[in-house]
Amino acid sequence: MTRTTKGILAVVTIGAVSTLGMAIMVFNRGFSAKAEPLAIEAFVARHVRRLAIPAHAASAPNPVPATEDVMTGGMRHFADHCAVCHANDGSGDTDFGRNMYPKPPDLRLPPTQSLSDGELFYIIANGIRFTGMPAFGTGTEQGARDTWMLVRFMRHLPKLTPE
């Protein structure tokens, strides 16, 4: 048996075992949105999200300055449009958030805060397929400004206090 044949056989075997494992999991757990995802599901979801964002979007700088007015506007916009799933503090601990799969990320934590401003903008404007994150982009200049304001506010979420 050649190395190529062994390699192909190994890939097919791994694929078959993975498929069988997923089938057993589905039959045992179902597809409930309430079930906590397995570690492998969470890992794959985080990495697939990166693939959904074009490289040019990741490097886009935020054109909106971090002024008090921008922060206030971003906070109001977040409270009106985002908090129903993400909570006012960005935790995702809401009635909707707790019952979604995948769960809304805790926007205060490194997996979200480590994204570039351009990546956050892209996610808000274009959404992410197969998640609860819809596309909120309007294609207007004001819509883009509102989204950039949200990005500025999201950067502030880890520093929020209960007050």
Coordinates of C-alpha atoms in Angstrom, one line a residue:
M1 CA 0.0 0.0 0.0
T2 CA 1.4 3.4 -1.0
R3 CA 1.8 6.4 1.3
T4 CA -0.9 8.2 -0.7
T5 CA -3.3 5.3 -0.3
K6 CA -2.6 5.1 3.4
G7 CA -3.2 8.9 3.7
I8 CA -6.5 8.7 1.8
L9 CA -7.6 5.7 3.9
A10 CA -6.7 7.6 7.1
V11 CA -8.7 10.7 6.1
V12 CA -11.7 8.6 5.1
T13 CA -11.5 6.7 8.4
I14 CA -11.3 9.9 10.4
G15 CA -14.3 11.3 8.5
A16 CA -16.3 8.2 9.0
V17 CA -15.6 8.1 12.7
S18 CA -16.4 11.8 13.1
T19 CA -19.6 11.4 11.2
L20 CA -20.6 8.4 13.3
G21 CA -19.8 10.4 16.5
M22 CA -21.9 13.3 15.4
A23 CA -24.8 11.0 14.4
I24 CA -24.7 9.4 17.9
M25 CA -24.6 12.8 19.5
V26 CA -27.6 14.0 17.5
F27 CA -29.6 10.9 18.3
N28 CA -28.8 11.2 22.0
R29 CA -29.0 15.0 22.4
G30 CA -31.1 16.2 19.4
F31 CA -30.6 19.6 17.9
S32 CA -32.0 21.6 20.8
A33 CA -30.9 25.2 20.9
K34 CA -30.9 24.9 24.7
A35 CA -28.2 22.3 24.8
E36 CA -24.7 23.6 25.7
P37 CA -22.4 23.0 22.7
L38 CA -19.6 20.5 22.9
A39 CA -16.1 22.0 23.1
I40 CA -15.4 20.9 19.5
E41 CA -18.6 22.7 18.3
A42 CA -17.5 25.9 20.0
F43 CA -14.0 25.6 18.7
V44 CA -15.2 25.1 15.1
A45 CA -17.8 27.9 15.4
R46 CA -15.2 30.4 16.5
H47 CA -12.8 29.5 13.7
V48 CA -15.5 29.4 11.0
R49 CA -16.5 32.9 12.0
R50 CA -13.1 34.2 11.1
L51 CA -13.5 32.6 7.6
A52 CA -16.8 34.4 7.1
I53 CA -15.0 37.8 7.3
P54 CA -13.2 39.0 4.2
A55 CA -9.6 40.1 4.7
H56 CA -10.2 43.6 3.5
A57 CA -12.9 44.1 6.1
A58 CA -10.6 43.1 9.0
S59 CA -8.2 45.9 8.3
A60 CA -10.9 48.7 8.0
P61 CA -10.2 51.4 10.5
N62 CA -13.0 53.0 12.5
P63 CA -13.6 56.5 11.1
V64 CA -15.8 57.6 14.0
P65 CA -13.8 59.3 16.9
A66 CA -14.2 58.0 20.4
T67 CA -16.0 61.1 21.8
E68 CA -18.5 61.3 24.6
D69 CA -21.4 61.9 22.1
V70 CA -20.3 58.9 20.1
M71 CA -20.2 56.7 23.2
T72 CA -23.6 57.9 24.3
G73 CA -25.1 57.3 20.8
G74 CA -23.5 53.9 20.6
M75 CA -24.9 53.0 24.0
R76 CA -28.4 54.1 23.1
H77 CA -28.2 52.2 19.8
F78 CA -26.9 49.1 21.5
A79 CA -29.7 49.3 24.1
D80 CA -32.4 49.7 21.4
H81 CA -31.1 47.1 18.9
C82 CA -28.6 44.7 20.5
A83 CA -29.4 44.3 24.2
V84 CA -32.4 42.0 23.5
C85 CA -29.9 39.2 22.7
H86 CA -26.6 40.5 24.1
A87 CA -27.9 42.2 27.3
N88 CA -27.2 45.8 28.2
D89 CA -23.8 44.7 29.7
G90 CA -22.8 42.6 26.6
S91 CA -23.0 39.3 28.5
G92 CA -25.6 37.6 26.4
D93 CA -27.5 36.7 29.5
T94 CA -31.0 37.4 28.3
D95 CA -34.2 35.4 27.8
F96 CA -33.4 35.3 24.0
G97 CA -29.7 34.8 24.5
R98 CA -30.0 31.9 26.9
N99 CA -32.3 30.1 24.4
M100 CA -30.3 30.5 21.2
Y101 CA -27.8 28.3 19.6
P102 CA -25.1 29.2 19.2
K103 CA -25.4 31.5 22.2
P104 CA -24.6 35.1 21.7
P105 CA -21.0 35.7 22.7
D106 CA -20.1 37.6 25.8
L107 CA -19.0 40.7 24.0
R108 CA -16.8 41.7 27.0
L109 CA -14.5 38.8 26.6
P110 CA -11.3 38.3 24.5
P111 CA -12.9 36.2 21.7
T112 CA -14.9 39.3 20.7
Q113 CA -12.7 42.1 22.0
S114 CA -9.7 40.6 20.1
L115 CA -11.5 41.1 16.8
S116 CA -10.5 44.2 14.9
D117 CA -12.9 47.1 14.6
G118 CA -13.3 46.2 10.9
E119 CA -14.3 42.6 11.8
L120 CA -16.8 43.8 14.4
F121 CA -18.3 46.3 11.8
Y122 CA -18.5 43.5 9.2
I123 CA -20.3 41.1 11.6
I124 CA -22.8 43.8 12.6
A125 CA -23.5 45.0 9.1
N126 CA -23.5 41.6 7.3
G127 CA -24.5 39.1 10.0
I128 CA -23.2 35.5 10.2
R129 CA -25.0 32.7 8.6
F130 CA -26.2 29.8 10.7
T131 CA -26.1 31.9 13.9
G132 CA -28.7 34.2 15.4
M133 CA -26.7 37.2 14.2
P134 CA -28.7 39.0 11.5
A135 CA -27.3 41.5 9.0
F136 CA -28.1 45.0 10.3
G137 CA -26.3 47.0 7.5
T138 CA -28.6 49.4 5.7
G139 CA -26.1 50.5 3.0
T140 CA -26.6 54.1 4.0
E141 CA -24.0 56.5 5.3
Q142 CA -25.9 57.0 8.5
G143 CA -26.3 53.3 8.9
A144 CA -22.5 52.8 8.6
R145 CA -21.9 55.6 11.1
D146 CA -24.3 54.0 13.6
T147 CA -22.5 50.7 13.2
W148 CA -19.1 52.3 13.7
M149 CA -20.5 54.0 16.9
L150 CA -21.6 50.5 18.1
V151 CA -18.1 49.3 17.6
R152 CA -16.8 52.1 19.7
F153 CA -19.3 51.3 22.4
M154 CA -18.5 47.6 22.3
R155 CA -14.9 48.4 23.0
H156 CA -16.2 50.1 26.2
L157 CA -18.3 47.1 27.4
P158 CA -15.5 45.4 29.5
K159 CA -15.2 48.7 31.5
L160 CA -18.9 49.1 32.2
T161 CA -20.0 49.3 35.8
P162 CA -23.6 48.6 37.1
E163 CA -24.2 52.3 37.3

